[in-house]
Amino acid sequence: GNSVTQMEGPVTLSEEAFLTINCTYTATGYPSLFWYVQYPGEGLQLLLKATKADDKGSNKGFEATYRKETTSFHLEKGSVQVSDSAVYFCALSSGGSNYKLTFGKGTLLTVNP
Amino acid sequence: GAGVSQTPSNKVTEKGKYVELRCDPISGHTALYWYRQSLGQGPEFLIYFQGTGAADDSGLPNDRFFAVRPEGSVSTLKIQRTERGDSAVYLCASSLGQGATEAFFGQGTRLTVV
């Protein structure tokens, strides 16, 4: 079955530091890959996505590249801000209907000023 | 409304009781999903509706759980004979359709069974 493994948290960084949150997956077929973010007190929001191998998703300075050879979709940002503090979830959907999301456990990021 | 609305935001119930959790999706979204998020875990899929029908209910843990969407808009997740292990945040999401379309999530209902 499908599964997502992401870096254990929590992660604490200083403002302007470089961020990487690792994510690897197991899936049948050709999954679509997602990063969702949950800010304090808010619902899950889609941060970025990639639907095929070598695609790069990007949004708000965050990037992730769909690597089929390593089954990975690592999240990166060159310079984090305090406002990036949140829980980040890696997820995939696969199969013909492509609707069911399988999530990782989430990584709590805290950025200090 | 502007987003997916879930009510109540918090629900405390006694073991053995029946509860209903409500989800109002974004207007015009035909697809609706329920997920359950236990503490320290990512959301887990429960059920998917396309219109009024449950297209996939493979994630429902047992027959105490049931969900309906009678008019293809609002959905209700129903849990009978609640158990302490049912305590979790129940998330609802909606999207324009199936496929790799963005799913918009509500803020969830935190259910606590005491």
Coordinates of N, CA and C in Angstrom, one line a residue:
Chain A
G1 N 0.8 -1.2 0.0 CA 0.0 0.0 0.0 C 0.9 1.3 0.0
N2 N 0.2 2.4 -0.1 CA 0.9 3.7 -0.1 C 1.3 4.1 1.3
S3 N 2.5 4.7 1.3 CA 2.9 5.2 2.6 C 3.9 6.4 2.4
V4 N 3.9 7.3 3.4 CA 4.8 8.5 3.3 C 5.6 8.5 4.6
T5 N 6.9 8.7 4.5 CA 7.8 8.9 5.6 C 8.4 10.2 5.6
Q6 N 8.2 11.0 6.6 CA 8.9 12.3 6.6 C 9.7 12.5 7.9
M7 N 10.6 13.4 7.8 CA 11.5 13.7 8.8 C 10.8 14.0 10.2
E8 N 11.4 13.3 11.2 CA 10.8 13.5 12.5 C 11.1 14.9 13.0
G9 N 10.2 15.5 13.7 CA 10.4 16.8 14.2 C 10.7 16.8 15.7
P10 N 10.5 17.8 16.4 CA 10.4 19.2 15.9 C 11.7 19.7 15.3
V11 N 11.6 20.7 14.4 CA 12.7 21.4 13.8 C 12.7 22.8 14.3
T12 N 13.8 23.3 14.9 CA 13.9 24.7 15.3 C 15.0 25.4 14.6
L13 N 14.7 26.5 14.0 CA 15.7 27.2 13.2 C 15.6 28.7 13.6
S14 N 16.7 29.4 13.3 CA 16.7 30.8 13.4 C 16.3 31.5 12.1
E15 N 15.7 32.7 12.2 CA 15.3 33.4 11.0 C 16.4 33.4 10.0
E16 N 16.1 33.3 8.7 CA 17.0 33.3 7.6 C 17.8 32.1 7.4
A17 N 17.6 31.1 8.2 CA 18.3 29.8 8.0 C 17.7 29.0 6.9
F18 N 18.5 28.0 6.4 CA 18.0 27.2 5.3 C 17.2 26.0 5.9
L19 N 16.1 25.7 5.2 CA 15.3 24.6 5.7 C 15.2 23.4 4.7
T20 N 15.4 22.2 5.2 CA 15.1 21.0 4.5 C 14.2 20.1 5.4
I21 N 13.1 19.6 4.9 CA 12.3 18.6 5.5 C 12.2 17.4 4.5
N22 N 12.8 16.3 5.0 CA 12.9 15.2 4.1 C 11.5 14.4 4.0
C23 N 11.2 13.9 2.8 CA 10.0 13.1 2.6 C 10.3 12.0 1.6
T24 N 10.0 10.8 1.9 CA 10.1 9.7 1.0 C 8.8 9.0 0.9
Y25 N 8.5 8.3 -0.2 CA 7.2 7.6 -0.3 C 7.3 6.2 -0.9
T26 N 6.3 5.5 -0.7 CA 6.1 4.2 -1.3 C 4.7 4.2 -1.9
A27 N 4.6 3.9 -3.2 CA 3.3 4.0 -3.9 C 3.2 3.1 -5.1
T28 N 2.0 2.7 -5.5 CA 1.8 2.0 -6.7 C 1.6 3.0 -7.8
G29 N 2.0 2.7 -9.0 CA 1.7 3.6 -10.1 C 2.5 4.9 -10.1
Y30 N 1.9 6.0 -10.5 CA 2.6 7.2 -10.6 C 1.8 8.3 -9.8
P31 N 2.3 8.4 -8.5 CA 1.5 9.3 -7.6 C 1.7 10.7 -7.9
S32 N 0.8 11.5 -7.4 CA 1.0 13.0 -7.3 C 1.5 13.2 -5.9
L33 N 2.3 14.2 -5.7 CA 2.9 14.5 -4.4 C 2.6 15.9 -4.0
F34 N 2.4 16.1 -2.7 CA 2.0 17.3 -2.1 C 2.7 17.7 -0.8
W35 N 2.8 18.9 -0.6 CA 3.1 19.4 0.8 C 2.0 20.3 1.2
Y36 N 1.4 19.9 2.4 CA 0.4 20.7 3.1 C 1.0 21.4 4.3
V37 N 0.5 22.6 4.7 CA 1.0 23.3 5.8 C -0.2 23.6 6.7
Q38 N 0.0 23.5 8.0 CA -1.0 23.9 9.0 C -0.5 24.9 10.0
Y39 N -0.9 26.2 9.8 CA -0.5 27.2 10.7 C -1.3 27.1 12.0
P40 N -0.8 27.7 13.1 CA -1.5 27.6 14.3 C -2.9 28.1 14.2
G41 N -3.8 27.3 14.7 CA -5.2 27.7 14.7 C -5.9 27.6 13.4
E42 N -5.3 27.1 12.3 CA -5.9 27.1 11.0 C -6.0 25.7 10.5
G43 N -6.7 25.6 9.4 CA -6.9 24.3 8.7 C -5.7 24.0 7.8
L44 N -5.6 22.7 7.4 CA -4.5 22.4 6.4 C -4.7 23.2 5.1
Q45 N -3.5 23.6 4.6 CA -3.6 24.3 3.3 C -2.6 23.7 2.4
L46 N -2.9 23.6 1.1 CA -1.9 23.1 0.1 C -0.8 24.1 0.0
L47 N 0.4 23.7 0.1 CA 1.6 24.6 -0.1 C 2.1 24.5 -1.5
L48 N 2.3 23.3 -2.0 CA 2.8 23.0 -3.3 C 2.5 21.6 -3.7
K49 N 2.6 21.3 -5.0 CA 2.4 20.0 -5.5 C 3.2 19.7 -6.8
A50 N 3.4 18.5 -7.1 CA 4.0 18.0 -8.3 C 3.3 16.8 -8.8
T51 N 3.0 16.7 -10.0 CA 2.2 15.6 -10.5 C 3.0 14.6 -11.3
K52 N 4.2 14.8 -11.7 CA 5.0 13.8 -12.4 C 6.5 14.0 -12.1
A53 N 7.2 12.9 -12.5 CA 8.6 12.9 -12.2 C 9.4 14.1 -12.7
D54 N 10.3 14.7 -11.9 CA 11.1 15.8 -12.2 C 10.4 17.1 -12.2
D55 N 9.1 17.1 -11.9 CA 8.4 18.4 -11.7 C 8.9 19.0 -10.4
K56 N 8.9 20.4 -10.5 CA 9.2 21.1 -9.2 C 8.0 21.9 -8.9
G57 N 7.5 21.7 -7.6 CA 6.5 22.5 -7.1 C 7.1 23.7 -6.3
S58 N 6.5 24.9 -6.4 CA 7.1 26.0 -5.6 C 6.0 26.9 -5.2
N59 N 6.1 27.6 -4.1 CA 5.1 28.5 -3.5 C 5.7 29.2 -2.3
K60 N 5.6 30.5 -2.2 CA 6.0 31.2 -1.0 C 7.5 31.0 -0.7
G61 N 8.3 30.8 -1.7 CA 9.7 30.6 -1.4 C 10.1 29.1 -1.1
F62 N 9.1 28.3 -1.0 CA 9.3 26.8 -0.7 C 9.4 26.1 -2.1
E63 N 10.2 25.1 -2.1 CA 10.3 24.3 -3.3 C 10.4 22.8 -3.0
A64 N 10.0 21.9 -3.9 CA 10.2 20.5 -3.7 C 10.2 19.9 -5.1
T65 N 11.1 19.0 -5.4 CA 11.2 18.3 -6.7 C 10.9 16.9 -6.6
Y66 N 10.0 16.4 -7.5 CA 9.6 15.0 -7.5 C 10.7 14.2 -8.1
R67 N 11.3 13.3 -7.2 CA 12.4 12.5 -7.6 C 12.0 11.0 -7.6
K68 N 11.7 10.5 -8.8 CA 11.2 9.1 -8.9 C 12.3 8.1 -8.6
E69 N 13.5 8.4 -9.0 CA 14.6 7.5 -8.8 C 14.9 7.3 -7.3
T70 N 14.7 8.3 -6.5 CA 14.9 8.1 -5.0 C 13.6 8.1 -4.2
T71 N 12.5 8.1 -4.9 CA 11.1 8.2 -4.3 C 11.1 9.3 -3.2
S72 N 11.5 10.5 -3.6 CA 11.6 11.5 -2.6 C 10.9 12.8 -3.1
F73 N 10.5 13.7 -2.1 CA 9.9 14.9 -2.4 C 10.2 15.9 -1.3
H74 N 11.5 16.2 -1.1 CA 12.0 17.0 0.0 C 11.6 18.4 -0.1
L75 N 11.2 19.0 1.0 CA 10.8 20.4 1.0 C 12.0 21.3 1.4
E76 N 12.2 22.4 0.7 CA 13.3 23.3 1.0 C 12.9 24.7 0.9
K77 N 13.6 25.5 1.7 CA 13.4 27.0 1.6 C 14.7 27.6 2.0
G78 N 15.1 28.6 1.2 CA 16.5 29.2 1.4 C 16.6 30.0 2.6
S79 N 15.5 30.7 3.0 CA 15.6 31.6 4.1 C 14.3 31.7 4.8
V80 N 14.2 31.0 6.0 CA 12.9 30.9 6.6 C 12.6 32.2 7.4
Q81 N 11.3 32.4 7.7 CA 10.8 33.5 8.4 C 10.1 33.0 9.6
V82 N 9.9 33.9 10.6 CA 9.1 33.5 11.8 C 7.7 33.1 11.4
S83 N 7.2 33.7 10.4 CA 5.8 33.4 9.9 C 5.7 32.0 9.3
D84 N 6.8 31.4 9.0 CA 6.8 30.0 8.5 C 6.6 28.9 9.5
S85 N 6.6 29.3 10.8 CA 6.4 28.4 11.9 C 5.0 27.7 11.7
A86 N 5.0 26.4 11.6 CA 3.8 25.6 11.3 C 4.1 24.2 11.3
V87 N 3.1 23.3 11.1 CA 3.3 21.9 10.9 C 3.2 21.6 9.4
Y88 N 4.2 20.9 8.9 CA 4.3 20.6 7.5 C 4.0 19.1 7.2
F89 N 3.1 18.8 6.3 CA 2.8 17.4 6.0 C 3.1 17.1 4.5
C90 N 3.8 16.0 4.3 CA 4.0 15.5 3.0 C 2.9 14.5 2.7
A91 N 2.4 14.5 1.5 CA 1.3 13.6 1.1 C 1.4 13.2 -0.3
L92 N 0.7 12.1 -0.6 CA 0.6 11.6 -2.0 C -0.8 11.1 -2.3
S93 N -1.1 11.1 -3.6 CA -2.4 10.5 -4.0 C -2.0 9.7 -5.2
S94 N -2.6 8.5 -5.4 CA -2.3 7.6 -6.5 C -3.5 6.8 -6.8
G95 N -3.3 6.0 -7.9 CA -4.4 5.2 -8.3 C -5.2 5.9 -9.4
G96 N -6.1 5.2 -10.0 CA -6.8 5.8 -11.1 C -7.6 7.0 -10.8
S97 N -8.2 7.0 -9.6 CA -9.1 8.1 -9.2 C -8.3 9.3 -8.6
N98 N -7.2 9.0 -8.0 CA -6.2 10.0 -7.6 C -6.8 11.0 -6.6
Y99 N -7.7 10.5 -5.8 CA -8.4 11.5 -4.8 C -7.9 11.3 -3.4
K100 N -7.5 10.1 -3.0 CA -7.3 9.7 -1.6 C -5.9 10.1 -1.3
L101 N -5.8 11.0 -0.3 CA -4.5 11.5 0.2 C -3.9 10.6 1.3
T102 N -2.7 10.2 1.1 CA -2.0 9.5 2.2 C -0.9 10.5 2.8
F103 N -1.0 10.7 4.1 CA -0.1 11.8 4.7 C 1.0 11.1 5.5
G104 N 2.1 11.9 5.6 CA 3.1 11.6 6.6 C 2.6 12.1 8.0
K105 N 3.5 11.9 9.0 CA 3.1 12.2 10.3 C 3.2 13.7 10.6
G106 N 3.8 14.5 9.8 CA 3.9 15.9 10.0 C 5.2 16.3 10.7
T107 N 5.7 17.4 10.4 CA 7.0 18.0 11.0 C 6.7 19.4 11.5
L108 N 6.9 19.6 12.8 CA 6.6 20.9 13.4 C 7.9 21.7 13.2
L109 N 7.7 22.9 12.6 CA 8.8 23.8 12.4 C 8.6 25.0 13.3
T110 N 9.6 25.4 14.0 CA 9.5 26.7 14.8 C 10.7 27.5 14.4
V111 N 10.4 28.7 14.0 CA 11.5 29.7 13.5 C 11.5 30.8 14.6
N112 N 12.7 31.0 15.1 CA 12.9 32.0 16.2 C 13.5 33.3 15.5
P113 N 13.1 34.4 16.1 CA 13.7 35.7 15.5 C 15.2 35.8 15.9
Chain B
G1 N -20.3 29.9 2.0 CA -19.2 30.5 2.8 C -17.9 30.5 2.0
A2 N -16.9 31.1 2.6 CA -15.6 31.3 1.9 C -14.8 30.0 1.9
G3 N -15.0 29.2 3.0 CA -14.2 28.0 3.1 C -15.0 26.9 3.6
V4 N -14.3 25.8 3.9 CA -15.0 24.6 4.5 C -15.3 24.8 5.9
S5 N -16.5 24.7 6.3 CA -16.9 24.9 7.7 C -17.3 23.6 8.4
Q6 N -16.7 23.4 9.6 CA -17.0 22.2 10.4 C -17.6 22.6 11.7
T7 N -18.6 22.0 12.1 CA -19.2 22.2 13.4 C -19.6 20.9 14.1
P8 N -19.5 20.9 15.5 CA -18.8 21.9 16.3 C -17.3 21.9 16.1
S9 N -16.7 22.9 16.7 CA -15.2 22.9 16.6 C -14.6 21.9 17.7
N10 N -15.4 21.8 18.8 CA -15.0 20.8 19.9 C -16.2 20.1 20.3
K11 N -16.0 18.8 20.6 CA -17.1 18.0 21.1 C -16.6 17.0 22.2
V12 N -17.1 17.1 23.4 CA -16.8 16.1 24.4 C -18.0 15.3 24.7
T13 N -17.8 14.0 24.6 CA -19.0 13.1 24.8 C -18.5 11.9 25.7
E14 N -19.5 11.3 26.3 CA -19.2 10.1 27.1 C -19.1 8.9 26.3
K15 N -18.3 8.0 26.8 CA -18.2 6.7 26.1 C -19.6 6.0 26.0
G16 N -19.8 5.5 24.8 CA -21.1 4.8 24.5 C -22.1 5.7 23.9
K17 N -21.9 7.0 23.9 CA -22.9 7.9 23.3 C -22.7 8.0 21.8
Y18 N -23.7 8.6 21.1 CA -23.8 8.8 19.7 C -23.4 10.3 19.4
V19 N -22.6 10.5 18.4 CA -22.3 11.9 18.0 C -22.4 12.1 16.5
E20 N -22.7 13.3 16.1 CA -22.7 13.7 14.7 C -21.8 14.9 14.5
L21 N -21.0 14.9 13.5 CA -20.1 15.9 13.1 C -20.5 16.5 11.7
R22 N -20.6 17.8 11.6 CA -21.1 18.4 10.4 C -20.0 19.0 9.6
C23 N -20.2 18.9 8.2 CA -19.3 19.6 7.3 C -20.0 20.4 6.3
D24 N -19.8 21.7 6.1 CA -20.3 22.5 5.0 C -19.2 22.7 4.0
P25 N -19.2 22.1 2.9 CA -18.1 22.3 1.9 C -18.2 23.6 1.2
I26 N -17.2 23.9 0.4 CA -17.2 25.1 -0.4 C -18.3 25.0 -1.5
S27 N -19.1 26.0 -1.7 CA -20.2 26.0 -2.6 C -19.7 25.6 -4.0
G28 N -20.4 24.6 -4.6 CA -20.0 24.1 -5.9 C -19.0 23.0 -6.0
H29 N -18.4 22.7 -4.8 CA -17.5 21.5 -4.8 C -18.3 20.2 -4.7
T30 N -18.0 19.4 -5.7 CA -18.8 18.1 -5.8 C -18.1 17.0 -5.0
A31 N -16.8 17.1 -4.7 CA -16.1 16.1 -4.0 C -16.0 16.5 -2.5
L32 N -16.2 15.6 -1.6 CA -16.1 15.8 -0.2 C -15.4 14.6 0.5
Y33 N -14.5 14.9 1.4 CA -13.7 13.9 2.0 C -13.7 14.1 3.5
W34 N -13.7 13.0 4.2 CA -13.5 13.0 5.7 C -12.2 12.3 6.0
Y35 N -11.4 12.9 6.9 CA -10.2 12.3 7.4 C -10.2 12.4 8.9
R36 N -9.4 11.5 9.5 CA -9.2 11.5 11.0 C -7.8 11.7 11.3
Q37 N -7.5 12.6 12.3 CA -6.1 12.9 12.7 C -6.0 12.6 14.2
S38 N -5.2 11.6 14.5 CA -4.9 11.3 15.9 C -3.7 12.1 16.3
L39 N -3.5 12.2 17.6 CA -2.4 13.0 18.1 C -1.1 12.5 17.6
G40 N -0.3 13.4 17.0 CA 1.0 13.1 16.6 C 1.1 12.4 15.3
Q41 N -0.1 12.3 14.6 CA -0.1 11.5 13.3 C -0.6 12.5 12.2
G42 N -0.4 12.0 11.0 CA -1.0 12.7 9.9 C -2.5 12.3 9.7
P43 N -3.2 13.1 9.0 CA -4.6 12.7 8.7 C -4.7 11.4 8.0
E44 N -5.7 10.6 8.3 CA -6.0 9.3 7.7 C -7.4 9.3 7.0
F45 N -7.4 8.9 5.8 CA -8.6 8.9 5.0 C -9.7 8.0 5.6
L46 N -10.9 8.6 5.6 CA -12.1 7.8 6.1 C -13.0 7.5 4.9
I47 N -13.5 8.5 4.2 CA -14.5 8.3 3.2 C -14.5 9.5 2.2
Y48 N -14.9 9.2 1.0 CA -15.0 10.1 -0.1 C -16.3 10.1 -0.8
F49 N -16.9 11.3 -0.9 CA -18.2 11.4 -1.6 C -18.0 12.2 -2.9
Q50 N -18.6 11.7 -4.0 CA -18.7 12.4 -5.2 C -20.2 12.7 -5.4
G51 N -20.6 13.9 -5.2 CA -22.1 14.2 -5.2 C -22.7 13.6 -3.9
T52 N -23.8 12.9 -4.1 CA -24.5 12.4 -3.0 C -24.0 11.0 -2.5
G53 N -23.3 10.3 -3.4 CA -22.9 9.0 -3.1 C -21.5 8.8 -2.5
A54 N -21.4 7.8 -1.7 CA -20.1 7.5 -1.1 C -19.3 6.7 -2.1
A55 N -18.3 7.3 -2.8 CA -17.6 6.6 -3.8 C -16.5 5.6 -3.2
D56 N -16.1 5.9 -2.0 CA -15.1 5.1 -1.4 C -15.2 5.3 0.1
D57 N -15.6 4.2 0.8 CA -15.7 4.3 2.3 C -14.7 3.3 2.9
S58 N -13.7 3.0 2.2 CA -12.8 2.0 2.7 C -12.0 2.4 3.9
G59 N -12.0 3.6 4.2 CA -11.2 4.1 5.4 C -12.0 4.1 6.7
L60 N -13.3 3.9 6.6 CA -14.1 3.8 7.9 C -13.6 2.6 8.7
P61 N -13.3 2.9 10.0 CA -12.7 1.8 10.8 C -13.6 0.6 11.1
N62 N -14.8 0.9 11.2 CA -15.8 -0.2 11.6 C -17.2 0.3 11.4
D63 N -18.2 -0.6 11.6 CA -19.6 -0.2 11.3 C -20.2 0.8 12.3
R64 N -19.4 1.2 13.3 CA -20.0 2.3 14.1 C -19.9 3.6 13.5
F65 N -19.1 3.7 12.4 CA -18.9 5.0 11.7 C -19.8 4.9 10.4
F66 N -20.4 6.1 10.2 CA -21.3 6.2 9.0 C -21.3 7.7 8.6
A67 N -21.4 7.9 7.3 CA -21.4 9.3 6.8 C -22.5 9.4 5.7
V68 N -23.1 10.6 5.7 CA -24.1 10.8 4.6 C -23.9 12.2 4.0
R69 N -24.5 12.3 2.8 CA -24.4 13.6 2.1 C -25.7 13.7 1.2
P70 N -26.8 13.8 1.8 CA -28.1 13.5 1.1 C -28.4 14.5 -0.1
E71 N -27.9 15.7 0.0 CA -28.2 16.6 -1.1 C -27.0 17.0 -1.9
G72 N -25.9 16.3 -1.6 CA -24.7 16.6 -2.4 C -23.9 17.8 -1.9
S73 N -24.3 18.3 -0.7 CA -23.6 19.5 -0.2 C -23.1 19.2 1.2
V74 N -23.9 19.5 2.2 CA -23.5 19.3 3.6 C -23.4 17.8 3.8
S75 N -22.4 17.4 4.6 CA -22.2 16.0 5.0 C -22.2 15.9 6.5
T76 N -22.6 14.8 7.0 CA -22.6 14.5 8.4 C -21.9 13.2 8.7
L77 N -20.9 13.2 9.5 CA -20.2 12.0 10.0 C -20.8 11.5 11.3
K78 N -21.3 10.3 11.4 CA -22.0 9.8 12.5 C -21.2 8.7 13.2
I79 N -21.1 8.8 14.5 CA -20.3 7.7 15.2 C -21.2 7.2 16.3
Q80 N -21.5 5.9 16.3 CA -22.3 5.3 17.3 C -21.5 4.7 18.4
R81 N -22.0 4.6 19.5 CA -21.4 3.8 20.7 C -19.9 4.2 20.8
T82 N -19.7 5.5 20.9 CA -18.3 6.0 20.9 C -17.4 5.3 21.9
E83 N -16.2 5.2 21.5 CA -15.1 4.6 22.4 C -14.0 5.7 22.6
R84 N -13.2 5.5 23.7 CA -12.2 6.4 23.9 C -11.2 6.5 22.8
G85 N -11.0 5.4 22.1 CA -10.1 5.4 20.9 C -10.6 6.2 19.7
D86 N -11.8 6.7 19.8 CA -12.3 7.5 18.7 C -11.9 9.0 18.9
S87 N -11.3 9.3 20.0 CA -10.9 10.7 20.3 C -9.8 11.0 19.2
A88 N -10.1 12.1 18.5 CA -9.2 12.6 17.4 C -9.8 13.9 16.9
V89 N -9.0 14.5 16.0 CA -9.6 15.6 15.2 C -10.1 15.0 13.9
Y90 N -11.4 15.3 13.6 CA -12.0 14.9 12.4 C -12.0 16.0 11.4
L91 N -11.4 15.8 10.2 CA -11.2 16.8 9.2 C -12.1 16.6 8.0
C92 N -12.6 17.6 7.5 CA -13.4 17.5 6.3 C -12.7 18.3 5.2
A93 N -12.8 17.9 4.0 CA -12.2 18.6 2.9 C -13.1 18.6 1.7
S94 N -13.0 19.5 0.8 CA -13.8 19.5 -0.4 C -12.9 19.9 -1.6
S95 N -13.4 19.5 -2.8 CA -12.6 19.9 -4.0 C -13.6 20.0 -5.2
L96 N -13.2 20.6 -6.2 CA -14.1 20.8 -7.4 C -14.4 19.4 -8.0
G97 N -13.5 18.5 -8.0 CA -13.7 17.2 -8.5 C -12.6 16.3 -8.1
Q98 N -12.7 15.0 -8.6 CA -11.6 14.1 -8.2 C -10.4 14.4 -9.1
G99 N -9.3 13.7 -8.9 CA -8.1 13.9 -9.6 C -7.1 14.7 -8.8
A100 N -6.1 15.2 -9.4 CA -5.1 16.0 -8.6 C -5.5 17.4 -8.5
T101 N -6.8 17.6 -8.0 CA -7.3 18.9 -7.8 C -7.1 19.3 -6.3
E102 N -6.9 20.5 -6.0 CA -6.6 20.9 -4.7 C -7.8 20.7 -3.8
A103 N -7.5 20.0 -2.7 CA -8.6 19.8 -1.6 C -8.4 20.9 -0.6
F104 N -9.5 21.5 -0.2 CA -9.5 22.6 0.8 C -10.1 22.0 2.1
F105 N -9.3 22.2 3.2 CA -9.7 21.6 4.4 C -10.3 22.5 5.4
G106 N -11.3 22.0 6.2 CA -11.8 22.8 7.3 C -10.9 22.7 8.5
Q107 N -11.2 23.4 9.5 CA -10.4 23.5 10.7 C -10.5 22.2 11.6
G108 N -11.5 21.4 11.3 CA -11.7 20.2 12.0 C -12.6 20.3 13.2
T109 N -13.1 19.1 13.7 CA -13.8 19.0 14.9 C -12.9 18.1 15.8
R110 N -12.6 18.7 17.0 CA -11.8 17.9 18.0 C -12.8 17.1 18.8
L111 N -12.8 15.8 18.7 CA -13.7 14.9 19.5 C -13.0 14.3 20.6
T112 N -13.5 14.4 21.8 CA -12.9 13.8 23.0 C -14.0 12.9 23.6
V113 N -13.7 11.6 23.7 CA -14.6 10.7 24.4 C -14.0 10.3 25.7
V114 N -14.8 10.6 26.8 CA -14.4 10.4 28.2 C -15.1 9.3 28.8

